[in-house]
XYZ file of C-alpha atoms in Angstrom:
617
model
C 13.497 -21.123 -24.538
C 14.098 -17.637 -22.797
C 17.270 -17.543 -21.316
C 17.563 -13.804 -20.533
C 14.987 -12.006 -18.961
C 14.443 -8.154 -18.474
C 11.641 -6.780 -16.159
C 10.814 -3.651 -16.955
C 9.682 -2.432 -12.891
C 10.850 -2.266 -9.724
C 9.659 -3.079 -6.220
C 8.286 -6.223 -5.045
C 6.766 -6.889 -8.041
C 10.359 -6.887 -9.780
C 11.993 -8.844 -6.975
C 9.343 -11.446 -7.088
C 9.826 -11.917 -10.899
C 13.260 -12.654 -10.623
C 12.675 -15.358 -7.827
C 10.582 -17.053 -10.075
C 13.237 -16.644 -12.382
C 16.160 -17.563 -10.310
C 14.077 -21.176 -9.658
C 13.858 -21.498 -13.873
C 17.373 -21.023 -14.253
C 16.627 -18.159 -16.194
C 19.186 -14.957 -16.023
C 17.647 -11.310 -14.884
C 18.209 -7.706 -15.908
C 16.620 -5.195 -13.900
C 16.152 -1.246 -14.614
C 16.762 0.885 -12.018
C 16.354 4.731 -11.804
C 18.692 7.071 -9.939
C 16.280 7.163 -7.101
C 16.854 3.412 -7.102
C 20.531 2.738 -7.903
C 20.642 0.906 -4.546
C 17.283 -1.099 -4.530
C 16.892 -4.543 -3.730
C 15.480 -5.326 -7.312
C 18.957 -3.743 -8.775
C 20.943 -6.285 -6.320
C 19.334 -9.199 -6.439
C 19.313 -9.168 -10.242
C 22.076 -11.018 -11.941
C 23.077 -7.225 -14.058
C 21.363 -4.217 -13.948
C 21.006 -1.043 -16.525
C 20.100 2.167 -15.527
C 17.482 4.978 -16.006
C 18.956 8.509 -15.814
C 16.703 10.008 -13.920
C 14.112 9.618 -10.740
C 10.652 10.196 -11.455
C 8.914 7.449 -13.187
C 7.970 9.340 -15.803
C 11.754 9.839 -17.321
C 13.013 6.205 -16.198
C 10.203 3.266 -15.930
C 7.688 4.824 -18.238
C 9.966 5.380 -21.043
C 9.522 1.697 -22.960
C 12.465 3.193 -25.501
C 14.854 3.469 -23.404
C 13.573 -0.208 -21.646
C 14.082 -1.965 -25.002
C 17.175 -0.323 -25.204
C 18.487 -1.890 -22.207
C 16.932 -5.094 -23.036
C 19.086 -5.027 -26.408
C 22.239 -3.989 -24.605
C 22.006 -6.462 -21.594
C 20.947 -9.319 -24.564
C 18.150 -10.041 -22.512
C 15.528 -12.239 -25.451
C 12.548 -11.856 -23.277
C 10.551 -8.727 -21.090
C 8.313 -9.151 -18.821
C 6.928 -5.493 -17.707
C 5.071 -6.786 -13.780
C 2.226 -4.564 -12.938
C 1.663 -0.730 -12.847
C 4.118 1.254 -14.975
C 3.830 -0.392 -19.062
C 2.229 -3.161 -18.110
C -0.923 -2.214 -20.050
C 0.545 -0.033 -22.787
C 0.135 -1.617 -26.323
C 2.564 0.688 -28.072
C 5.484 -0.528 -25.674
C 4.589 -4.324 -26.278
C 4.381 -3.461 -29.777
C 8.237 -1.873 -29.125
C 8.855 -4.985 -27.139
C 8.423 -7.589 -30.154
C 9.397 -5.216 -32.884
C 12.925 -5.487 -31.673
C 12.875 -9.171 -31.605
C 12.185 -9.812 -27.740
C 9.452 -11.504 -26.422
C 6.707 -10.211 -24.536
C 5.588 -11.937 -21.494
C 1.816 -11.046 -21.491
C -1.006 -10.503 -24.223
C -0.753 -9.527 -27.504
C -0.568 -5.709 -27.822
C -4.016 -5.842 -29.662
C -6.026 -7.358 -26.882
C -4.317 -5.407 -24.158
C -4.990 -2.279 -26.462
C -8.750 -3.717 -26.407
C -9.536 -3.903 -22.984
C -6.903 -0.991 -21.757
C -9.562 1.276 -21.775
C -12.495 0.365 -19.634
C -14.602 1.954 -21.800
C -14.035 0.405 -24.865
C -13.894 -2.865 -22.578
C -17.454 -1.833 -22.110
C -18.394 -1.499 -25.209
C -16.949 -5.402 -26.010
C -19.048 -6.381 -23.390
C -22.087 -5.022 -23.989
C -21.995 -2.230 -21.512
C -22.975 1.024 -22.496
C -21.268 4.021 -20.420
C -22.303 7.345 -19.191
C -21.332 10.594 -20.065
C -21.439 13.989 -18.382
C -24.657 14.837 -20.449
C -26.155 11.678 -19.654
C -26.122 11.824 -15.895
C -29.694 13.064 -14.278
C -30.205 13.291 -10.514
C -31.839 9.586 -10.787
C -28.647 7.832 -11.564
C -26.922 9.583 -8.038
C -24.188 8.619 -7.098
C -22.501 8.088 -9.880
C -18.318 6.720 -10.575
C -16.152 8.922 -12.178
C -13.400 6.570 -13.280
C -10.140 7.107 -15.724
C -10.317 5.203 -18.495
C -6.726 3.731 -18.488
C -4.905 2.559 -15.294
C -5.819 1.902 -12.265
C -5.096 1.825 -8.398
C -8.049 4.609 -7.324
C -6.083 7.226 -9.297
C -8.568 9.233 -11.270
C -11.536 8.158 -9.580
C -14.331 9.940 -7.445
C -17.681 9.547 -6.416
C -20.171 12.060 -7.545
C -23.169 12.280 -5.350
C -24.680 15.638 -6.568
C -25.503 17.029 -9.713
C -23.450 19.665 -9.095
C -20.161 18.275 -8.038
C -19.859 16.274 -11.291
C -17.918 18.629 -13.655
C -15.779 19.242 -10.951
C -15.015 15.963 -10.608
C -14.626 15.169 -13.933
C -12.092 18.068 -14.060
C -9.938 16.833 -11.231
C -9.917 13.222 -11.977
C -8.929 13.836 -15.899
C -5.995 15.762 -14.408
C -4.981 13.086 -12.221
C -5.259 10.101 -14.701
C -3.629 12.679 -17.347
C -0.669 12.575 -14.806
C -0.776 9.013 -13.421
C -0.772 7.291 -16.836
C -0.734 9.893 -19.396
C -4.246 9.300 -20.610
C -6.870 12.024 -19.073
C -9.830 10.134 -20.534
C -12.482 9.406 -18.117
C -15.819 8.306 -17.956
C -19.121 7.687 -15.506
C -20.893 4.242 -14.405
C -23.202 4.226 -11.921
C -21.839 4.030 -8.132
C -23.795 0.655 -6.427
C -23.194 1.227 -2.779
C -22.577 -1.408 -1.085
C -21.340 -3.816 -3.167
C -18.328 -6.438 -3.060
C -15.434 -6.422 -5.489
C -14.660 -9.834 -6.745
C -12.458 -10.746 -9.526
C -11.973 -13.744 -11.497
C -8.055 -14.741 -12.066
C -7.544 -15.939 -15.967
C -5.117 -17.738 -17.643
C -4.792 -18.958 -21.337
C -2.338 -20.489 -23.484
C -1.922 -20.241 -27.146
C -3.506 -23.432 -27.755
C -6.953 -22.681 -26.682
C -7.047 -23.337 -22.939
C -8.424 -21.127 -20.982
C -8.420 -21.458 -17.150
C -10.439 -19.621 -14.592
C -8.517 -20.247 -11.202
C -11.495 -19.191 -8.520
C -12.552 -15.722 -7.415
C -11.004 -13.446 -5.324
C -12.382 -10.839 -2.469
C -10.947 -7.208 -3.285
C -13.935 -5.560 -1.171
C -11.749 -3.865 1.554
C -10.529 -0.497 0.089
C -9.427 2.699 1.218
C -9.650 5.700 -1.377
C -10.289 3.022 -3.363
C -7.200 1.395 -3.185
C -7.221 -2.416 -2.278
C -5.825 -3.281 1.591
C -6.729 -6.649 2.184
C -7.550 -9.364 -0.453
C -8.490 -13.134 -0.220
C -9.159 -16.084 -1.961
C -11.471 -17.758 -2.375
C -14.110 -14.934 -1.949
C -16.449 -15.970 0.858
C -20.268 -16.134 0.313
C -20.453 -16.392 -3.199
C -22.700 -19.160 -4.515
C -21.467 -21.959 -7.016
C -24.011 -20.137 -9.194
C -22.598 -16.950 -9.180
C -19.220 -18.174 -9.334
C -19.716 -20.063 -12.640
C -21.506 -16.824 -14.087
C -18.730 -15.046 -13.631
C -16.315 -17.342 -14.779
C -18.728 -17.476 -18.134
C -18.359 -13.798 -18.417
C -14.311 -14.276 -17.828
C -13.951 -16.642 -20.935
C -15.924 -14.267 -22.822
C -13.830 -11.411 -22.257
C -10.794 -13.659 -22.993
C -12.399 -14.756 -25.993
C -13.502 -11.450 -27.045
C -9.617 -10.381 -28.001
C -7.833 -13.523 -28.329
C -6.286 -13.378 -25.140
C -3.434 -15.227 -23.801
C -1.518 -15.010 -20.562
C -2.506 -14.217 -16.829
C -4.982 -11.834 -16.780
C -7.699 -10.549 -14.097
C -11.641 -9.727 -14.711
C -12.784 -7.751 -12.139
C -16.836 -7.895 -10.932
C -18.639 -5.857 -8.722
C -21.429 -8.362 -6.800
C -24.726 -6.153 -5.611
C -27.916 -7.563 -4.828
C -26.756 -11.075 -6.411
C -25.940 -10.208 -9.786
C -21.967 -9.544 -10.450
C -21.617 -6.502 -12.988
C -18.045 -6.512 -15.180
C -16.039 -3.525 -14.280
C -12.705 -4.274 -16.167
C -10.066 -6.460 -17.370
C -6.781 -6.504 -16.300
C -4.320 -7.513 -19.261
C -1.411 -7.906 -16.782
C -0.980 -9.618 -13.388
C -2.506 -8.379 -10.302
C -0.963 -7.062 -6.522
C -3.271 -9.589 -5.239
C -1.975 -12.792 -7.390
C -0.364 -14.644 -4.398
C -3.986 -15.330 -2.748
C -4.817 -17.684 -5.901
C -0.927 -19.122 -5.975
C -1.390 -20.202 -2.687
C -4.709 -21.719 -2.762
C -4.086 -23.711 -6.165
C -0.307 -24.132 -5.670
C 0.757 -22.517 -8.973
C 3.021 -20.195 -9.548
C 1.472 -17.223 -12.113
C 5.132 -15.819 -13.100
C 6.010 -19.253 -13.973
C 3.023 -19.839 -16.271
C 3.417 -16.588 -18.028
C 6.876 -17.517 -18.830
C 5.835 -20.764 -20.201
C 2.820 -19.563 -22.206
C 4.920 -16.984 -23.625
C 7.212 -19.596 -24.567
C 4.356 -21.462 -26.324
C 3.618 -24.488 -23.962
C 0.544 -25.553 -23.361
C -1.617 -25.939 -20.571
C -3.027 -28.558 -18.725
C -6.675 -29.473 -20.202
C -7.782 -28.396 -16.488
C -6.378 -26.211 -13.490
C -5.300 -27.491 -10.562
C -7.886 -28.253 -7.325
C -7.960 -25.451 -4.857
C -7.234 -26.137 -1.379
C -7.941 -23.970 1.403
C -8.005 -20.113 2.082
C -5.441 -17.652 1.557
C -5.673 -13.507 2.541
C -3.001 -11.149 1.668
C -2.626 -7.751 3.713
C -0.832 -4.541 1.739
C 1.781 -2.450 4.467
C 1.961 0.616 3.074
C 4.416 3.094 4.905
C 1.089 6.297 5.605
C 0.705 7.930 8.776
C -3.096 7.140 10.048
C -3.031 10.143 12.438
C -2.482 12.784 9.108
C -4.583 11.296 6.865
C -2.693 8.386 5.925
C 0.173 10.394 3.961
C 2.501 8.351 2.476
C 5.874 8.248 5.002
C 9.375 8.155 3.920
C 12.936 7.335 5.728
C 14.696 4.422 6.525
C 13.421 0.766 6.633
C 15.581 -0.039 10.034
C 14.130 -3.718 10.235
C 11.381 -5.408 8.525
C 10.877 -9.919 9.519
C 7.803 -11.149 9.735
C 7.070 -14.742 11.725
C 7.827 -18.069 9.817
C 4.926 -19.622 8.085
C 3.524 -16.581 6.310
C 4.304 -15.265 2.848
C 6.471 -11.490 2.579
C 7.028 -10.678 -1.217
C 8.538 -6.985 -0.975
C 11.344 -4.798 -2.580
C 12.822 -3.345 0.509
C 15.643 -4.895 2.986
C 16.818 -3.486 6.685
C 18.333 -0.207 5.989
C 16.520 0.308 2.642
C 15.634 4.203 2.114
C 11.650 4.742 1.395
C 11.776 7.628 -1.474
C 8.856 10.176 -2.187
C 8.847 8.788 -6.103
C 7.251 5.679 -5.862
C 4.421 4.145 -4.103
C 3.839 3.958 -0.561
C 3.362 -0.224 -0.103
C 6.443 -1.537 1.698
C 5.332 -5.349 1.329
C 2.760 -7.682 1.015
C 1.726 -10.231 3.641
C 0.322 -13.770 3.175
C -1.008 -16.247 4.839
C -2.666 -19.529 3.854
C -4.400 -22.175 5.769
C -7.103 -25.264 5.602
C -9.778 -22.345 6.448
C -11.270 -18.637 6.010
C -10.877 -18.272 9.898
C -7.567 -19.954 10.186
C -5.998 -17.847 7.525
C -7.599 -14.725 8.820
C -5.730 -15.965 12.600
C -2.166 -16.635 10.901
C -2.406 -13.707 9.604
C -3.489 -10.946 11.987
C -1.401 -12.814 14.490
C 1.667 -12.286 11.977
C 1.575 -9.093 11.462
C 0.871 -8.174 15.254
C 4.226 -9.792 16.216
C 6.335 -8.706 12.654
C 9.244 -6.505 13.493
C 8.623 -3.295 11.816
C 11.117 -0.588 12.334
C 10.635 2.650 10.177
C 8.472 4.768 8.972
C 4.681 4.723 10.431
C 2.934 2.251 8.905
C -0.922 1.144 8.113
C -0.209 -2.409 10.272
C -2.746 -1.232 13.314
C -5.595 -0.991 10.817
C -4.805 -4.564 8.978
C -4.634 -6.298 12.139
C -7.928 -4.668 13.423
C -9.673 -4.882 10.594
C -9.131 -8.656 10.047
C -10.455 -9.155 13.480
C -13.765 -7.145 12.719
C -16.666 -9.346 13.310
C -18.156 -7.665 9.995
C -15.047 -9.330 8.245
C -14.447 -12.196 9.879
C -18.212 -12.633 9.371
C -17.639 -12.640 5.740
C -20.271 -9.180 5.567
C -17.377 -6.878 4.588
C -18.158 -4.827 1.402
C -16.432 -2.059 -0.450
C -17.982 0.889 2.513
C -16.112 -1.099 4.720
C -13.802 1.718 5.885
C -16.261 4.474 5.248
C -18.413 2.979 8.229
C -15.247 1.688 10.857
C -12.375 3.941 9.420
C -12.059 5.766 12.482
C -12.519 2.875 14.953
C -10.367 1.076 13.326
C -7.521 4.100 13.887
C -8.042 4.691 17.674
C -4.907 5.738 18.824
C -4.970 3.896 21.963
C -1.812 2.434 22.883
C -0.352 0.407 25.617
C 0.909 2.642 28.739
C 3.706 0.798 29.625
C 5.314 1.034 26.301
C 7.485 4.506 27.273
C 8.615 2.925 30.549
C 9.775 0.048 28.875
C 11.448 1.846 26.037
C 12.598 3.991 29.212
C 14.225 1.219 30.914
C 16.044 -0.447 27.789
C 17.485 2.370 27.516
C 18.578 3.012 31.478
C 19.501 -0.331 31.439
C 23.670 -0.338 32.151
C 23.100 3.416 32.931
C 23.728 3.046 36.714
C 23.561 6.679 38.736
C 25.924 4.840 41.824
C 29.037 6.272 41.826
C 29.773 4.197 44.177
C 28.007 3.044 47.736
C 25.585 5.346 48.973
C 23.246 5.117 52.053
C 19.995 6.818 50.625
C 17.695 5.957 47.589
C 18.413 7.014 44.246
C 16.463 10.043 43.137
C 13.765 9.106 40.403
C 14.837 9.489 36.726
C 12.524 10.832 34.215
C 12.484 10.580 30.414
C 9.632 11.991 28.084
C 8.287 10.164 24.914
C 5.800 10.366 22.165
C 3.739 7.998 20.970
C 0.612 8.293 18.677
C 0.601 12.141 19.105
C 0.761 12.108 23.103
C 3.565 13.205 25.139
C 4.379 10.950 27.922
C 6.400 11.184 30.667
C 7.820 7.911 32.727
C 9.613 7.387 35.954
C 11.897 4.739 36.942
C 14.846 4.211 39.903
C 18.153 2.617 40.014
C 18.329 0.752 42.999
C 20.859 -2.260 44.351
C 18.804 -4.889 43.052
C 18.495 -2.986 39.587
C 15.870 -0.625 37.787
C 12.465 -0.183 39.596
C 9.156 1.632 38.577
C 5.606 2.130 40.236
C 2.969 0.184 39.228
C 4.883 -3.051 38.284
C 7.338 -5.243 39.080
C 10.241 -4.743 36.932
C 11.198 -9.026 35.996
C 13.889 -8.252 33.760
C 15.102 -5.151 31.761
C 18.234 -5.126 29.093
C 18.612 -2.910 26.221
C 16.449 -5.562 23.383
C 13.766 -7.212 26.123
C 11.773 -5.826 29.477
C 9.342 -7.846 31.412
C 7.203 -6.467 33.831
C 5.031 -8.396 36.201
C 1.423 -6.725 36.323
C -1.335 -8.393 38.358
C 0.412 -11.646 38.652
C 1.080 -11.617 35.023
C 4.522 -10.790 32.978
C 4.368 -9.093 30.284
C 7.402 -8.791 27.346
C 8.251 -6.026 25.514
C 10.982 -5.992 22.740
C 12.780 -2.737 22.302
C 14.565 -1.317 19.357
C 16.036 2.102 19.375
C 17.425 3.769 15.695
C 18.088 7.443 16.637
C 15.424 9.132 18.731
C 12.761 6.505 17.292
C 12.191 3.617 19.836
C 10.142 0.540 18.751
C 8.229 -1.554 21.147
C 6.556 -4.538 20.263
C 4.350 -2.465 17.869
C 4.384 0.616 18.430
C 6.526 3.722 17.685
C 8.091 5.924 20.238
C 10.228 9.348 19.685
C 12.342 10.117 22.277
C 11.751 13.565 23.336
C 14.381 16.032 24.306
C 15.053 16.613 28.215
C 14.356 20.794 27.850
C 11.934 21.619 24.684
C 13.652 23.908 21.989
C 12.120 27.332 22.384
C 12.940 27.775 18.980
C 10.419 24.736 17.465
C 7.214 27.188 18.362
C 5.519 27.908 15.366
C 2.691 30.785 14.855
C -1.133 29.647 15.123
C -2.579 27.959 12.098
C 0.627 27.482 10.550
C 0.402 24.447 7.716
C 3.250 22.079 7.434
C 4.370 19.816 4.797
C 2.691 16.574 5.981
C 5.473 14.503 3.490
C 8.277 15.158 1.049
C 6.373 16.127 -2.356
C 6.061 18.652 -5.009
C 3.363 21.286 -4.658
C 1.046 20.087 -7.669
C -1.378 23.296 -7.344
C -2.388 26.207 -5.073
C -5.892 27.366 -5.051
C -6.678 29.685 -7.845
C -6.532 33.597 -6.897
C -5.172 32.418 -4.052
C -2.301 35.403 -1.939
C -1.856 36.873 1.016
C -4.741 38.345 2.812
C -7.551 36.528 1.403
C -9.869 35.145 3.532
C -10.301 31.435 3.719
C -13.093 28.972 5.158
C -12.332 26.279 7.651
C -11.832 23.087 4.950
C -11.206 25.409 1.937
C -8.707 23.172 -0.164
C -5.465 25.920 -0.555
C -2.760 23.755 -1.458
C -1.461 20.179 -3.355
C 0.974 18.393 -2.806
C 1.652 14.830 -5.058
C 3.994 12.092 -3.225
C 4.221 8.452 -4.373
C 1.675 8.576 -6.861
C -1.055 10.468 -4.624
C -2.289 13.844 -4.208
C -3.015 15.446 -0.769
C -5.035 18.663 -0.309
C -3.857 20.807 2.478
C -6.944 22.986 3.761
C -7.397 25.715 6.069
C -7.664 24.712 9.719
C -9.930 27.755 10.669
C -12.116 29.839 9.067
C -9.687 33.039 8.735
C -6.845 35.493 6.667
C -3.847 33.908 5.167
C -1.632 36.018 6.829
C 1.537 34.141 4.936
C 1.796 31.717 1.497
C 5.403 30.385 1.082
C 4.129 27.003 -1.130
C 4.673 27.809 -4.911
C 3.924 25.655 -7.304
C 6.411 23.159 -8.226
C 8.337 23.372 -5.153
C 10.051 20.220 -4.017
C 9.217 20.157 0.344
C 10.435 18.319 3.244
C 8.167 17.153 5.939
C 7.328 20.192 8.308
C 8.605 23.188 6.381
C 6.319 25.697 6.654
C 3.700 26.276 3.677
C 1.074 28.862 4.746
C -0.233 30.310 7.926
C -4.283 30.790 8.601
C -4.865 33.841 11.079
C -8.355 32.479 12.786
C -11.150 35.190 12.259
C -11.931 36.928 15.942
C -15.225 36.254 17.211
């Protein structure tokens, strides 16, 4: 029996482990780099070791110094989450060489299907090569070979672009998982991502627990799963549960696992298999009432499974927050994590608390949201309705798009497919907000602010206070007067410094307030509090390019100095934050008149990279 368990991540994924564990009486060790010497997954385990170091490649991608800390916390058992080592054979190798056990496959069948070519190959799928790709098989995937999350991948839809694209995405997978192999598949537009969840013990028991809707991505990265996957036919379902146990049986496989399908035109093609657990594995816990952790722990431990899996019941659909600014092309946002709660009857797994700090090391995805109920269109309710009311006070945040998007007709429809977001991207990020959100966040913060000095026989002269929100300046006006605050337009019901309620039509309408600093939260949205007199000094030259996020600069265009001209779009600079690259480009078509980015520079958000003198007409 494991008494002593060391998880070898961090996050959510690490503070969900050692719930599971915490309910199994089982003790925890977490790792923790510098970067996260204060992270919840450090505190909430019962001892913690750490990783000198911040990026991931000297601290949670070093599996030596992992087992090392497994041996000196006398941890007996690792179990590595998802991401990171999760799918590296040579560190489960290093896991059970030292006497621990591995929670997860054996090293040989996760060293099988790690690569998605070779996975191919076990399957019967031949892949493409560069030489092999003629104009006929447009658009093509370019995909890395080991990993996964979108990094490495791109979709090729002329001849031309390809060895460019093979070059750029071998250099990304080289750096996300230190494997540049890549190869090409043919790109079906159009089609629906469904995976089959797997488990299997070492007795011969394999279960296939339902499918699971993946289909709405952004840069191919998954943003809102379900389960079960809706539309797909009993038939379909049981072929690709056939072509799950075959892959399982294929390598010997035991543990949780995931094999992922794309569904076109009513056939489901195998992409991969996942030898590790999945983001997305609460959708299937809720539905069949298992917990995954919990089985992997007792498979490892050599119990058997029941002869059959649990019924499912109902529908469950998990949402991904990821702290991104959708107004600058969804870069990944750091700071502090003021407040984060989310309504009672909905799941929150996620490795940050109120007053966390969001880093620039590690992914972008503050916490995952679930919600399960009897149907598709009461889960899809719970859930849009929970995250529209959830207190989030930070960073920007992605929660505008979840909430619209599971209110689409095309999704709610069940229609949805992986161009989702290609085709409603940008309706789906309309800026609008609500108008009276500054002169509420205006009058929480008047409220106690009184201008009478004492009694006076005229009117109070109207105050003014000037906000942001979504990239708009706004200016509100308000009055103190005897019987309290006043504003045009509505009647002012009640105003403190947490709640205002303005009457509108006959109608009141609340808004909760929450001020950190200049940033002022109200019901959803995000306010700054702008200055009284702007700061002359904050002017900055035409076409000047700004740091969009803390990074490093990753590359600047080749040839690239002072002077050269530039096109409007012409990539000129890369910066890498949380696992993601972002191309800077020129805003005009025009000289760069100034390059201060060098490569391998460590920048803040808004210093000053390069300026872009527009071209005279």
């Amino acid at each position: 029996m494991i008494q002593t368990l060391l998880v070898a991540n961090r996050g959510e994924i690490a503070c969900r482990i050692i719930r599971t564990c915490r309910e199994l009486g089982i003790r925890t060790v977490a790792v923790h780099s510098d970067a996260d010497g204060n992270a919840l997954h450090a505190r909430v385990a019962d001892t913690a070791v750490r990783l000198p170091g911040a990026a991931p490649a000297e601290t949670y991608l070093r599996g030596d110094l992992i087992v090392k800390a497994a041996l000196a916390a006398g941890a007996d058992a690792v179990h590595p989450g998802y991401g990171f080592l999760s799918e590296n054979p040579d560190f489960a190798r290093a896991v059970l060489d030292a006497g621990l056990i591995w929670i997860g496959p054996s090293p040989e069948a996760i060293e099988a299907m790690a690569s998605k070519t070779r996975a191919k190959d076990l399957m019967g799928i031949a892949s493409l090569t560069e030489a092999d790709v003629t104009e006929a098989d447009l658009p093509v995937l370019v995909k890395a070979a080991a990993g996964g999350g979108g990094r490495g991948m791109r979709i090729v839809r002329r001849l031309e672009e390809l060895s460019a694209a093979l070059k750029s995405a071998r250099a990304e997978a080289a750096s996300a998982f230190g494997d540049g192999e890549v190869f090409v598949e043919p790109y079906l537009e159009n089609g629906r991502h469904v995976e089959v969840q797997i488990l299997a013990d070492t007795h011969g028991t394999i279960w296939t627990l339902g499918t699971r809707d993946c289909s709405l991505q952004r840069r191919h990265q998954k943003v809102i799963e379900e389960a079960p996957a809706p539309g797909i036919s009993e038939a379909l379902t049981s072929d690709m549960h056939a072509l799950a146990v075959q892959a399982v049986c294929a390598v010997a496989y035991e543990g949780a696992g995931t094999v992922e399908f794309l569904v076109a035109d009513g056939r489901a093609h195998f992409l991969e298999m996942n030898t590790r657990l999945q983001v997305e594995h609460p959708v299937t816990e809720a539905v069949f009432g298992i917990d995954l952790v919990a089985e992997q722990i007792r498979v490892a431990e050599g119990h058997a499974l029941e002869k059959d899996p649990p019924r499912a019941r109902g529908h469950a659909i998990e949402a991904r927050l990821y702290a991104e600014d959708p107004a600058h092309g969804w870069a990944p946002q750091t700071g502090t994590l003021h407040h984060l709660a989310v309504p009672d009857g909905v799941r929150l797994d996620t490795g940050y608390t109120d007053g966390d700090r969001i880093g620039v090391h590690y992914d972008p995805m503050l916490a995952k949201v679930v919600a399960h109920a009897p149907t598709r269109a009461e889960a899809l309710r719970k859930l849009a309705g929970a995250l529209e009311r959830a207190d989030l006070h930070g960073p920007l945040t992605n929660r505008d798009l979840l909430v619209r998007s599971l209110r689409h007709e095309e999704f709610t429809s069940g229609r949805m497919d992986t161009g989702f977001y290609g085709r409603h991207l940008d309706e789906l990020t309309d800026s609008a907000s609500d108008p009276l959100a500054p002169l509420a966040a205006a009058l929480a913060d008047a409220h106690g602010r009184s201008r009478f000095g004492g009694w006076r026989n005229l009117p109070a002269q109207p105050q003014a206070k000037r906000y942001e929100l979504a990239g708009e300046e706004h200016e509100v006006r308000y009055r103190h007067t005897r019987t309290g605050l006043s504003a045009e337009g509505v009647r002012v019901v009640h105003a403190d410094a947490r709640l205002v309620v303005f009457e509108v039509d006959g109608v009141e309408r609340k808004f909760a307030v929450a001020r950190h600093g200049d940033q002022v939260y109200v019901n959803s949205a995000r306010l700054t509090a702008l200055p009284r007199f702007p700061d002359p000094t904050a002017q900055l030259a035409p076409g000047s390019l700004l740091a969009p996020m803390p990074g490093t600069v990753v590359r600047i265009a080749e040839g690239l100095s002072e002077g050269a001209t530039v096109q409007a779009g012409q990539g000129l600079i890369w910066l890498e934050a949380m696992k993601m690259q972002h191309q800077i480009s020129a805003p005009v078509t025009g000289t760069l008149t100034a390059l201060h980015a060098k490569a391998g520079q460590q920048v803040e958000p808004g210093m000053l990279l390069a300026v872009v003198q527009e071209t005279s007409s």
